[in-house]
Structures are given as structure tokens and as C-alpha cells.
PDB file of C-alpha atoms and ligand atoms in Angstrom:
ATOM      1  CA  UNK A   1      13.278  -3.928  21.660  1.00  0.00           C
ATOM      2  CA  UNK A   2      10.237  -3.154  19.236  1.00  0.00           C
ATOM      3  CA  UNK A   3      10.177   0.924  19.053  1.00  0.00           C
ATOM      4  CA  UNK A   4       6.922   1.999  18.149  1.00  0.00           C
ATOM      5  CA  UNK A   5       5.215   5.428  17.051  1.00  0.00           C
ATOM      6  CA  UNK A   6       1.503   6.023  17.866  1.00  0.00           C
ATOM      7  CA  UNK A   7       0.270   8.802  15.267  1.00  0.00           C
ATOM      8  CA  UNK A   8      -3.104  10.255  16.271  1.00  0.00           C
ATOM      9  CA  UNK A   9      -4.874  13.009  14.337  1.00  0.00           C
ATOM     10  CA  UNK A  10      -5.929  14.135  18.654  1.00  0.00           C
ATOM     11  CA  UNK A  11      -8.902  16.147  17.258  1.00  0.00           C
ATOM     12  CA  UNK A  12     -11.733  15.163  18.421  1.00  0.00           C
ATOM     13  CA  UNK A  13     -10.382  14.504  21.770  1.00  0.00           C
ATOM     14  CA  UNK A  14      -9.864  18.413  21.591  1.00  0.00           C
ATOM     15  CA  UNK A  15     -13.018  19.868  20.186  1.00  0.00           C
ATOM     16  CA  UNK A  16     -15.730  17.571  21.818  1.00  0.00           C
ATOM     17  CA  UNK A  17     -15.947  17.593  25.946  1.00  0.00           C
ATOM     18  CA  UNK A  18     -17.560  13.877  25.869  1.00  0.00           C
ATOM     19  CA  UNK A  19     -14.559  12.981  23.948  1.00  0.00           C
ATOM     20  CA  UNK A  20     -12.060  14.130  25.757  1.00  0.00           C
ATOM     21  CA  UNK A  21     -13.695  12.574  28.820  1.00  0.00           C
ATOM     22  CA  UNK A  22     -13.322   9.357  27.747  1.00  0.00           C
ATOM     23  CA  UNK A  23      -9.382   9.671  26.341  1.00  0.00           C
ATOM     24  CA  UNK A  24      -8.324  13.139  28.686  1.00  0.00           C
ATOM     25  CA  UNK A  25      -4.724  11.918  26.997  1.00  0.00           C
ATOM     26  CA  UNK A  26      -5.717  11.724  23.429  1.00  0.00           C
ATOM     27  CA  UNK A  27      -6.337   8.040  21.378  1.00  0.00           C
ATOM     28  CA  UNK A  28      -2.324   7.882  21.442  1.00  0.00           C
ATOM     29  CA  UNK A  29      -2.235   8.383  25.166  1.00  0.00           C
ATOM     30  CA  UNK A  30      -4.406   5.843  26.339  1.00  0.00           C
ATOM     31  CA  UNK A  31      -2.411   3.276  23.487  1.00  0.00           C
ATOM     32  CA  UNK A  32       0.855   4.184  24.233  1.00  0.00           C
ATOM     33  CA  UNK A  33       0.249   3.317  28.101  1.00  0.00           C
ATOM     34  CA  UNK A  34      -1.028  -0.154  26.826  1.00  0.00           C
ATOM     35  CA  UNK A  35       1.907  -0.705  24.881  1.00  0.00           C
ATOM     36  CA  UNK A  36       4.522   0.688  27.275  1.00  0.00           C
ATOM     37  CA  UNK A  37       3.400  -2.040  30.061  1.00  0.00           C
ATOM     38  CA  UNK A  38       5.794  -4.353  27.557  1.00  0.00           C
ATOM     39  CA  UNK A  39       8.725  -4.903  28.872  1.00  0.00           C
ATOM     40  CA  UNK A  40      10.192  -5.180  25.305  1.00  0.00           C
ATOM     41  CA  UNK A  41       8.120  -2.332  23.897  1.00  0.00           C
ATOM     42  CA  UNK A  42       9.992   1.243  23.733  1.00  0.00           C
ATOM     43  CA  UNK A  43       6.775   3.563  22.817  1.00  0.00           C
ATOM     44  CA  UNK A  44       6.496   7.478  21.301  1.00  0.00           C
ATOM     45  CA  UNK A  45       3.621   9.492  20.258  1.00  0.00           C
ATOM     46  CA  UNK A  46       3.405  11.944  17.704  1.00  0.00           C
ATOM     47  CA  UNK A  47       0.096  13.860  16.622  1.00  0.00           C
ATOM     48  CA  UNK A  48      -1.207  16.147  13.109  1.00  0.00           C
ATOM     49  CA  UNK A  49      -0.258  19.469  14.419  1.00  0.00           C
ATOM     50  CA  UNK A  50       3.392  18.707  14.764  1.00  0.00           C
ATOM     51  CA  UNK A  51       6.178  19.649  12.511  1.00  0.00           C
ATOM     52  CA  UNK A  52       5.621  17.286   9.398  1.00  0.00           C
ATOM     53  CA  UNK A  53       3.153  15.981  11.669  1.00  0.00           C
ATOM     54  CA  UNK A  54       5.750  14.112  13.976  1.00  0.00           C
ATOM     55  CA  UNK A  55       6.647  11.451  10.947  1.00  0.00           C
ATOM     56  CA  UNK A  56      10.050  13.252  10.526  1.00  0.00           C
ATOM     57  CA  UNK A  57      12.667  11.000   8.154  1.00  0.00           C
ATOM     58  CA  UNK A  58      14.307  10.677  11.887  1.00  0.00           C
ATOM     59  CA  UNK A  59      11.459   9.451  13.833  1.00  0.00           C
ATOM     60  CA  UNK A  60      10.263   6.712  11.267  1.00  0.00           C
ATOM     61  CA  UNK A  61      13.955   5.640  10.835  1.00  0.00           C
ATOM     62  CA  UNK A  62      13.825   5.000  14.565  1.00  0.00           C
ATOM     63  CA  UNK A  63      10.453   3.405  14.166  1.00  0.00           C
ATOM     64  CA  UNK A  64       9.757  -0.411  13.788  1.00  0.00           C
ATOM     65  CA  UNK A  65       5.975  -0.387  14.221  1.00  0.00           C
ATOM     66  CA  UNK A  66       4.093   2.747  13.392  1.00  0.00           C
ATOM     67  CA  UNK A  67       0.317   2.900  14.263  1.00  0.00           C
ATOM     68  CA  UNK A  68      -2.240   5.531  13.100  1.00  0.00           C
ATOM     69  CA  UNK A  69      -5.744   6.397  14.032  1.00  0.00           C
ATOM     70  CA  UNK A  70      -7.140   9.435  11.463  1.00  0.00           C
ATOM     71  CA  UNK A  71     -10.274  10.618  10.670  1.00  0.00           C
ATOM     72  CA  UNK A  72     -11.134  14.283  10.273  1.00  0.00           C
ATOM     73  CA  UNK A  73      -8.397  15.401   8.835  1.00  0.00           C
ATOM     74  CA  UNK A  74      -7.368  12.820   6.089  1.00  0.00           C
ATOM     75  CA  UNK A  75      -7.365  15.531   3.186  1.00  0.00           C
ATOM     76  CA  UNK A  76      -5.374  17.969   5.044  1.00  0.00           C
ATOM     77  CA  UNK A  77      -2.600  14.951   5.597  1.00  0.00           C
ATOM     78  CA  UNK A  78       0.948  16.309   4.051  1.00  0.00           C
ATOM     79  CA  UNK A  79       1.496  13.946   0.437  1.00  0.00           C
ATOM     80  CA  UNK A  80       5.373  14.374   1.485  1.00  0.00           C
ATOM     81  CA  UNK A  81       4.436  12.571   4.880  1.00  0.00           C
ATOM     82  CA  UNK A  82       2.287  10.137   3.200  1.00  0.00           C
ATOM     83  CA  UNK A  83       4.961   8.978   0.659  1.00  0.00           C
ATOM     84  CA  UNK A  84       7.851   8.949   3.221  1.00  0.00           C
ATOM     85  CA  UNK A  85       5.640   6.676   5.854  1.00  0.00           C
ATOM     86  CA  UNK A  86       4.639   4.569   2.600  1.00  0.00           C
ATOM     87  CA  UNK A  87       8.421   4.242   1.140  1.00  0.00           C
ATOM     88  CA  UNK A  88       9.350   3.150   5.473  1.00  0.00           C
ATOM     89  CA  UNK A  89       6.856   0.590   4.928  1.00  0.00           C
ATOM     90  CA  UNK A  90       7.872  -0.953   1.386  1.00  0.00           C
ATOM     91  CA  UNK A  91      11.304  -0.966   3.594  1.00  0.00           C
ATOM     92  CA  UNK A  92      10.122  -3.389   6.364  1.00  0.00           C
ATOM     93  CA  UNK A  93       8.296  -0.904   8.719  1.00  0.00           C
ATOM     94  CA  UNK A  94       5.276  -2.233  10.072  1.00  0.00           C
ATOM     95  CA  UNK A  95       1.937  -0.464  10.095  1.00  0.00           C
ATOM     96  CA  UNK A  96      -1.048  -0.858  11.862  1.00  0.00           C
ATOM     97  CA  UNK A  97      -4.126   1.292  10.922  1.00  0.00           C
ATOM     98  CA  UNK A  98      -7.041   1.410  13.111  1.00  0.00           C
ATOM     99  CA  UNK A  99     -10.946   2.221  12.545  1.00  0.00           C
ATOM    100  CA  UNK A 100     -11.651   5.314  10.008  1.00  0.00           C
ATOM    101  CA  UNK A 101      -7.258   5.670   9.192  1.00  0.00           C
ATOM    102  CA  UNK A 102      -8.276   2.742   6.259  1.00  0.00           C
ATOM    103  CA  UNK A 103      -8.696   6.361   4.785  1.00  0.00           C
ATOM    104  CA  UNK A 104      -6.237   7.886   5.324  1.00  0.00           C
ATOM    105  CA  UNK A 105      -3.556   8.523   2.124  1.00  0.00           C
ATOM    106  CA  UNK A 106      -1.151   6.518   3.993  1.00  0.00           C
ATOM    107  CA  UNK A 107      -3.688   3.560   3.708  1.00  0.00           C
ATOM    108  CA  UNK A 108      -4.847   4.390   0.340  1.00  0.00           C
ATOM    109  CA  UNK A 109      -1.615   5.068  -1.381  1.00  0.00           C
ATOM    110  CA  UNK A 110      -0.155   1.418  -0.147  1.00  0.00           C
ATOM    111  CA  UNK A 111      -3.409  -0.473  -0.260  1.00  0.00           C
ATOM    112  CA  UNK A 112      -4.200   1.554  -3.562  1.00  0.00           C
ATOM    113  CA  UNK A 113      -8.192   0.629  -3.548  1.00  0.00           C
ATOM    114  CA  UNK A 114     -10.961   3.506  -2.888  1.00  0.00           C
ATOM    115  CA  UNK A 115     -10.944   1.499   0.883  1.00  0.00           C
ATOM    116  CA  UNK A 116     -14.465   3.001   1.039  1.00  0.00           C
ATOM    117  CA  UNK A 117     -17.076   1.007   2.997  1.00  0.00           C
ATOM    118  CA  UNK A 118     -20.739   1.305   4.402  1.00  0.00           C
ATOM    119  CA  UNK A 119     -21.029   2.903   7.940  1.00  0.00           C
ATOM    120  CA  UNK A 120     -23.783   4.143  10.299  1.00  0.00           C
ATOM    121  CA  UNK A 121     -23.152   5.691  14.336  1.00  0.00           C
ATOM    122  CA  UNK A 122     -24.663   4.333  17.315  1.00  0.00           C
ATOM    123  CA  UNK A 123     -25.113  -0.130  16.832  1.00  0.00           C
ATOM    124  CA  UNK A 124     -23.328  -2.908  18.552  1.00  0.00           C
ATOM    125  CA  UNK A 125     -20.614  -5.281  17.342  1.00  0.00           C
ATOM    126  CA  UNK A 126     -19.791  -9.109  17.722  1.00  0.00           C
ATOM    127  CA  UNK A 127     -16.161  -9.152  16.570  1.00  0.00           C
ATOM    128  CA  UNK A 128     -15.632 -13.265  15.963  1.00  0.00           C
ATOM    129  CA  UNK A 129     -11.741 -14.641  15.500  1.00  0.00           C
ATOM    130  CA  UNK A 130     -12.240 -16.641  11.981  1.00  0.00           C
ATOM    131  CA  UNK A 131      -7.896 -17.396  12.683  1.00  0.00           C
ATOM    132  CA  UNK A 132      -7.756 -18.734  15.908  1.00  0.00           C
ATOM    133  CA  UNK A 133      -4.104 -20.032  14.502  1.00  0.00           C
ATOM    134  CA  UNK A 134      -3.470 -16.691  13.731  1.00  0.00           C
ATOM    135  CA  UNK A 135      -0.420 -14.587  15.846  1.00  0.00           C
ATOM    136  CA  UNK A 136      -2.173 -11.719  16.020  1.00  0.00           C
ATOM    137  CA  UNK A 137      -5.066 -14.377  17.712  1.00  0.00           C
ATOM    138  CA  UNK A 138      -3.021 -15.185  20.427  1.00  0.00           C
ATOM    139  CA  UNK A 139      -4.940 -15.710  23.572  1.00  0.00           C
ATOM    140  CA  UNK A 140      -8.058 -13.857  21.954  1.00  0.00           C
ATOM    141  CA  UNK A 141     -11.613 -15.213  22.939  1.00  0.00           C
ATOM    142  CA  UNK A 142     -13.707 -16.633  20.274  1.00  0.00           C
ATOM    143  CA  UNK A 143     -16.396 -13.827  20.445  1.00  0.00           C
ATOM    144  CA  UNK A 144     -15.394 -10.359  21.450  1.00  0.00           C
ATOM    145  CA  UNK A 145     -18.489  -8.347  22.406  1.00  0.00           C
ATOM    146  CA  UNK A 146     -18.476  -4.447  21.926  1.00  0.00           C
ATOM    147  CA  UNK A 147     -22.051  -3.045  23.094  1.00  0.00           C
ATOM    148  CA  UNK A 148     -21.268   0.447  21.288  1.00  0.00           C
ATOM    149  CA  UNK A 149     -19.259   0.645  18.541  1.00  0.00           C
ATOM    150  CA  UNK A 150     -19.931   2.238  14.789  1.00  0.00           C
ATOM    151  CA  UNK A 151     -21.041  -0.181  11.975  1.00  0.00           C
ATOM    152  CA  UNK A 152     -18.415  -0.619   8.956  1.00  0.00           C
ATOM    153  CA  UNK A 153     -19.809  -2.904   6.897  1.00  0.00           C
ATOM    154  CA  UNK A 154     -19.245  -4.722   3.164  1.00  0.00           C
ATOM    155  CA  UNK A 155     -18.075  -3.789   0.454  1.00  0.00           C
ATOM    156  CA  UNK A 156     -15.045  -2.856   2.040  1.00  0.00           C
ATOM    157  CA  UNK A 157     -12.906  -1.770  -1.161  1.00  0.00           C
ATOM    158  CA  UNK A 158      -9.928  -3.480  -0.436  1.00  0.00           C
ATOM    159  CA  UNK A 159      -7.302  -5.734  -2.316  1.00  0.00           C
ATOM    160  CA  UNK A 160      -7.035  -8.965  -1.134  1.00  0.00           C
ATOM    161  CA  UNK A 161      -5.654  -9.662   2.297  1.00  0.00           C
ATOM    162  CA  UNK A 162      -3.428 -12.180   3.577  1.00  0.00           C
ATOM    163  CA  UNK A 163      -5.550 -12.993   5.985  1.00  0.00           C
ATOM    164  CA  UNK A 164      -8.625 -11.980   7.574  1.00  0.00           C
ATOM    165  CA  UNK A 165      -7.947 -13.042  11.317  1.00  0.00           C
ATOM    166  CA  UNK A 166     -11.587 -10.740  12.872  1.00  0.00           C
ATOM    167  CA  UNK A 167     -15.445 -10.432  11.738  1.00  0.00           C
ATOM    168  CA  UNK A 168     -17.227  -7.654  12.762  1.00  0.00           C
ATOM    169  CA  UNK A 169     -21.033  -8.614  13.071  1.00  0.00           C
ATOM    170  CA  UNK A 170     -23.103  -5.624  13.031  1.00  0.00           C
ATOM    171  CA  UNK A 171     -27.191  -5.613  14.457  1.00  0.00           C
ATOM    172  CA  UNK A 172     -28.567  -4.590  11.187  1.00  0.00           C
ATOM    173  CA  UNK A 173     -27.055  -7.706   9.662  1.00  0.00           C
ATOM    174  CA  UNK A 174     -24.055  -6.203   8.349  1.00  0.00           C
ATOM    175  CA  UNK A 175     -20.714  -7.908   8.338  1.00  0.00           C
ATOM    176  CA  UNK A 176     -16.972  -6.445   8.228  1.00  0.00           C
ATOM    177  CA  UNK A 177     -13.855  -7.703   7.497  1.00  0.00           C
ATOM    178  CA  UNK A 178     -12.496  -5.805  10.836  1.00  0.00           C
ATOM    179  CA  UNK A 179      -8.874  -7.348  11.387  1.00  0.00           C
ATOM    180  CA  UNK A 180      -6.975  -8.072   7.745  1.00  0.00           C
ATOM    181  CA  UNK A 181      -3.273  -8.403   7.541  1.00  0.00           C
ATOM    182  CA  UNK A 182      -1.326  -7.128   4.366  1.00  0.00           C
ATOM    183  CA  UNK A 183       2.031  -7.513   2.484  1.00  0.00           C
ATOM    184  CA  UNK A 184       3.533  -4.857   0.555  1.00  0.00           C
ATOM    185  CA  UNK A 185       7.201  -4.896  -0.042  1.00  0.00           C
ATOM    186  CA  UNK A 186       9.104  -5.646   3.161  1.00  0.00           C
ATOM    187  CA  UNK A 187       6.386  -4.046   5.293  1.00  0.00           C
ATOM    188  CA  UNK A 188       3.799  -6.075   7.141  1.00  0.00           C
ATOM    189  CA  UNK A 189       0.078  -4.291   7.547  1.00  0.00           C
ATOM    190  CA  UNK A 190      -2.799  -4.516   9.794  1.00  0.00           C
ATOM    191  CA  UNK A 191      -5.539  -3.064   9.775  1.00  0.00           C
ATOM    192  CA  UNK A 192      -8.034  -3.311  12.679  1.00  0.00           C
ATOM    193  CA  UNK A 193     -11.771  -1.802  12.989  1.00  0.00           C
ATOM    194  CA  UNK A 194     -13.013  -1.396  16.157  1.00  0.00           C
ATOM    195  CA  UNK A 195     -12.434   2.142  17.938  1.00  0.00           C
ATOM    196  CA  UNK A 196     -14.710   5.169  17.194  1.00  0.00           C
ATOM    197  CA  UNK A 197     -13.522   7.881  19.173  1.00  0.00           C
ATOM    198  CA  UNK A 198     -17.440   8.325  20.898  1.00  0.00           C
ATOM    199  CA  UNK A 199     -16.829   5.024  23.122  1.00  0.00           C
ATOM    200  CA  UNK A 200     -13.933   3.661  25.273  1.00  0.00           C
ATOM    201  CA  UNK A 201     -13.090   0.879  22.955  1.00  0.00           C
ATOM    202  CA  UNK A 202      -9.028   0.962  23.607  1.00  0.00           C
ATOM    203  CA  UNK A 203      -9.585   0.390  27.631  1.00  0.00           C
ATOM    204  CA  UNK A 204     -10.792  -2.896  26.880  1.00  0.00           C
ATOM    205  CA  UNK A 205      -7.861  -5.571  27.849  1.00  0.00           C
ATOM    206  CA  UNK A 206      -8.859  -7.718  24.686  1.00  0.00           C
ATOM    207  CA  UNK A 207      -8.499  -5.079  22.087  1.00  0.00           C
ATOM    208  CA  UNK A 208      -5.210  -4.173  23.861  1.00  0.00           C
ATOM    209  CA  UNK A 209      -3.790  -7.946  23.635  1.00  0.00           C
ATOM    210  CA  UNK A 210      -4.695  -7.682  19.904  1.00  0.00           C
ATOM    211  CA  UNK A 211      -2.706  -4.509  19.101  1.00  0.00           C
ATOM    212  CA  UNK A 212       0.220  -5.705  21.691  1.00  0.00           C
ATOM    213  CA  UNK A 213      -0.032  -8.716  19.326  1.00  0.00           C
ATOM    214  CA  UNK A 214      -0.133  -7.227  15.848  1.00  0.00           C
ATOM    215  CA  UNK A 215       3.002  -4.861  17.218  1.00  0.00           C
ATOM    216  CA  UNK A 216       5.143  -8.399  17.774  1.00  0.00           C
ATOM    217  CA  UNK A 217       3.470  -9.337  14.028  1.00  0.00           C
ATOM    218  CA  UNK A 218       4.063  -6.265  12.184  1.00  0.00           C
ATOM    219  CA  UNK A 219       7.387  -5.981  13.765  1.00  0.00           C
ATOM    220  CA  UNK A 220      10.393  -6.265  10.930  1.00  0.00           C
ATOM    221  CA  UNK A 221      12.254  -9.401  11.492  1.00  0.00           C
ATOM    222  CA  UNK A 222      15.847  -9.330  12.795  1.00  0.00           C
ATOM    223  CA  UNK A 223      17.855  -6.656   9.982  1.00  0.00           C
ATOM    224  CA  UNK A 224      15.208  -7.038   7.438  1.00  0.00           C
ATOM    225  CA  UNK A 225      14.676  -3.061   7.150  1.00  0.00           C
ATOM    226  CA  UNK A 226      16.467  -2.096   3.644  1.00  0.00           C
ATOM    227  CA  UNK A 227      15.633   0.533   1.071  1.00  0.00           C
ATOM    228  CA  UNK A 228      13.937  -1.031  -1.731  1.00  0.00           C
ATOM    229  CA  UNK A 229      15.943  -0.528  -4.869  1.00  0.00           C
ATOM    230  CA  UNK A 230      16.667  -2.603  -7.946  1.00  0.00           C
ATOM    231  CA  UNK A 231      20.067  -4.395  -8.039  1.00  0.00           C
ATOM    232  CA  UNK A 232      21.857  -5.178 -10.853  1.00  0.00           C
ATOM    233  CA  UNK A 233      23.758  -8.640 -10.331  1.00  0.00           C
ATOM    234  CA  UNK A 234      26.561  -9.904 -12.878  1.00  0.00           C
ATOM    235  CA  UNK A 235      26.410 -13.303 -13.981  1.00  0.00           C
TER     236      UNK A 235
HETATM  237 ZN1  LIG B 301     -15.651   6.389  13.791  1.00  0.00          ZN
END
């Protein structure tokens, strides 16, 4: 079984009416009901206004995939949280990030780049698959069209990734790396652009088969989860 966390800020959702129309259970809601149609997928939620905000040393312990969408609230994240999900990651924990959590101090502390970016409300997106080879590709058109969606464009202050598996083509000629994978110790990353809170971008089956498949990517492999400490070794 893959357990995963979905950690949602489930903000917006609360403040704005249209919001909350479109996800009446919160970003994590409508995810985790994605996820939990996996018959190999055990699925929890936690959310900002929880104890440590729901990323207890118990929960992320139990956790093989953690995702995070963030936005508002990024400054007011708890450093202890931020260093405890970051040390789970260096560990083997997977991560996925989605749309504005590349800022959040999770993101920033393992990535360790400004991650800012250019961005403007209300355009369109073509989101092209440049790694068709890619698992995270699996079974993922060519071209995914997203008629509302807000423009993140380049530079994206980012290190290197391992791979860029999506494209996000923008109307006013921008371009985004929107789907990049990332090492960093034993953890695997992805980060993935498309979801502003304003549209239903998360009900749409091919975004969901690309999350389902960066879960089964991200996942830790077999025992591989350890605490990352030196060794000495005699000779
Ligand atoms: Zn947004």
C-alpha cells in the first residue's frame, strides 16, 4: 500500500463563496477522493489550522507520499514543520508540490532557489508532455488543454531538475516548466503547475492520472526510508 497525506492550506475554499463552490470539500477533498479510487492507495488529509498543522512526527512517519497545495499562508508556515517534512524527505518520503506551494518553505528550504516566477490571473494553458517515456507520462495525451488556468511563466528560479516531463504554454507567449521531477537525498520530488484554486482544474481525469502517477513515482522503493546520517565504516 502507498499511504499518502494531502496537506492543503483550505483557505480560500473558506473565505471566497465562488471558491468553495467549486471544491465544497476543500483542494484536499476533491484529491483525496481521486486518490482513494486506488485500490493500493490508503489516503489522509490534513490542513494549516491543525495542531502543527497535521504534519505531526507521527503522521509523516506513517506517510510515503505527502502532497501540498499552499498559497496564502506560506509565511505563517511553522519552520519546525518545514524542517521535519524536509528531514522525511532527505529520508525517502516523497513529495509532490502543486501550483503556488513551489513557495512554500517546504519547497524552498529543499529546492533552496528563490523558486520565484512570472504570473498573471485569468489566460489559458496548453500543457504539452516533452517525456512521453516518462512514468509520471503514463497514458497522458500529448496536449492537455486547460481553457482557464493562471499563467506561471520563465524564469522559474529553480535548480536543475531531473527531468522536465510538462510545458505549460501560456496565450501571451509565455512558457513554464509546469511538471519537473527532483532528487534530494532519498526523497523523490514533483512539482506540478496547473491548479489555481479560481477554476476546477483537479476534476479533470487527466490531471488526476498525472498525480495518481507521480504518487506510484514519488513513492519510496521497497525499505528505502532511513534517517540520513553519516556512518563511520572500519576498514
Ligand atoms: Zn494560483
Amino acid at each position: 500500500m502507498v499511504r499518502i497525506t494531502v496537506w492543503n492550506e483550505y483557505k480560500h475554499e473558506r473565505e471566497y463563496e465562488n471558491i468553495r463552490k467549486i471544491y465544497p470539500e476543500g483542494i484536499h477533498g476533491c484529491i483525496a477522493s481521486f486518490l482513494k479510487t486506488e485500490e493500493d492507495f490508503t489516503v489522509r488529509t490534513a490542513t494549516f489550522d491543525m495542531p502543527e498543522h497535521g504534519l505531526t512526527e507521527e503522521v509523516l512517519q506513517e506517510t510515503d507520499v505527502l502532497i501540498i497545495w499552499s498559497h496564502a499562508l506560506q509565511d505563517e508556515f511553522s519552520d519546525t514543520v518545514a524542517e521535519r517534512v524536509q528531514s522525511h524527505v532527505l529520508g525517502g518520503m516523497g513529495l509532490i508540490a502543486l501550483h503556488s506551494a513551489h513557495f512554500s518553505k517546504i519547497m524552498k528550504r529543499l529546492l533552496g532557489t528563490s523558486m520565484t516566477l512570472k504570473w498573471r490571473h485569468g489566460d489559458r494553458e496548453k500543457l504539452w508532455c516533452i517525456a512521453p517515456s516518462h512514468p509520471i507520462a503514463k497514458g497522458i495525451p500529448e496536449m492537455i488543454e486547460l481553457s482557464q488556468e493562471e499563467m506561471y511563466g520563465e524564469f522559474f528560479d529553480i535548480p536543475k531538475p531531473d527531468d522536465v516531463i510538462f510545458n505549460g504554454w501560456f496565450s501571451g507567449g509565455e512558457v513554464f516548466r509546469s511538471g519537473c521531477t527532483f532528487s534530494r537525498g532519498m526523497g523523490k520530488i514533483f512539482y506540478f503547475q496547473p491548479g489555481h484554486e479560481e477554476y476546477p482544474i483537479y476534476f479533470k481525469p487527466e490531471i488526476q492520472q498525472i498525480i495518481i502517477n507521480a504518487v506510484r513515482f514519488c513513492a519510496p522503493i521497497g525499505e528505502s526510508r532511513k534517517k540520513m546520517e553519516c556512518e563511520k565504516v572500519e576498514i
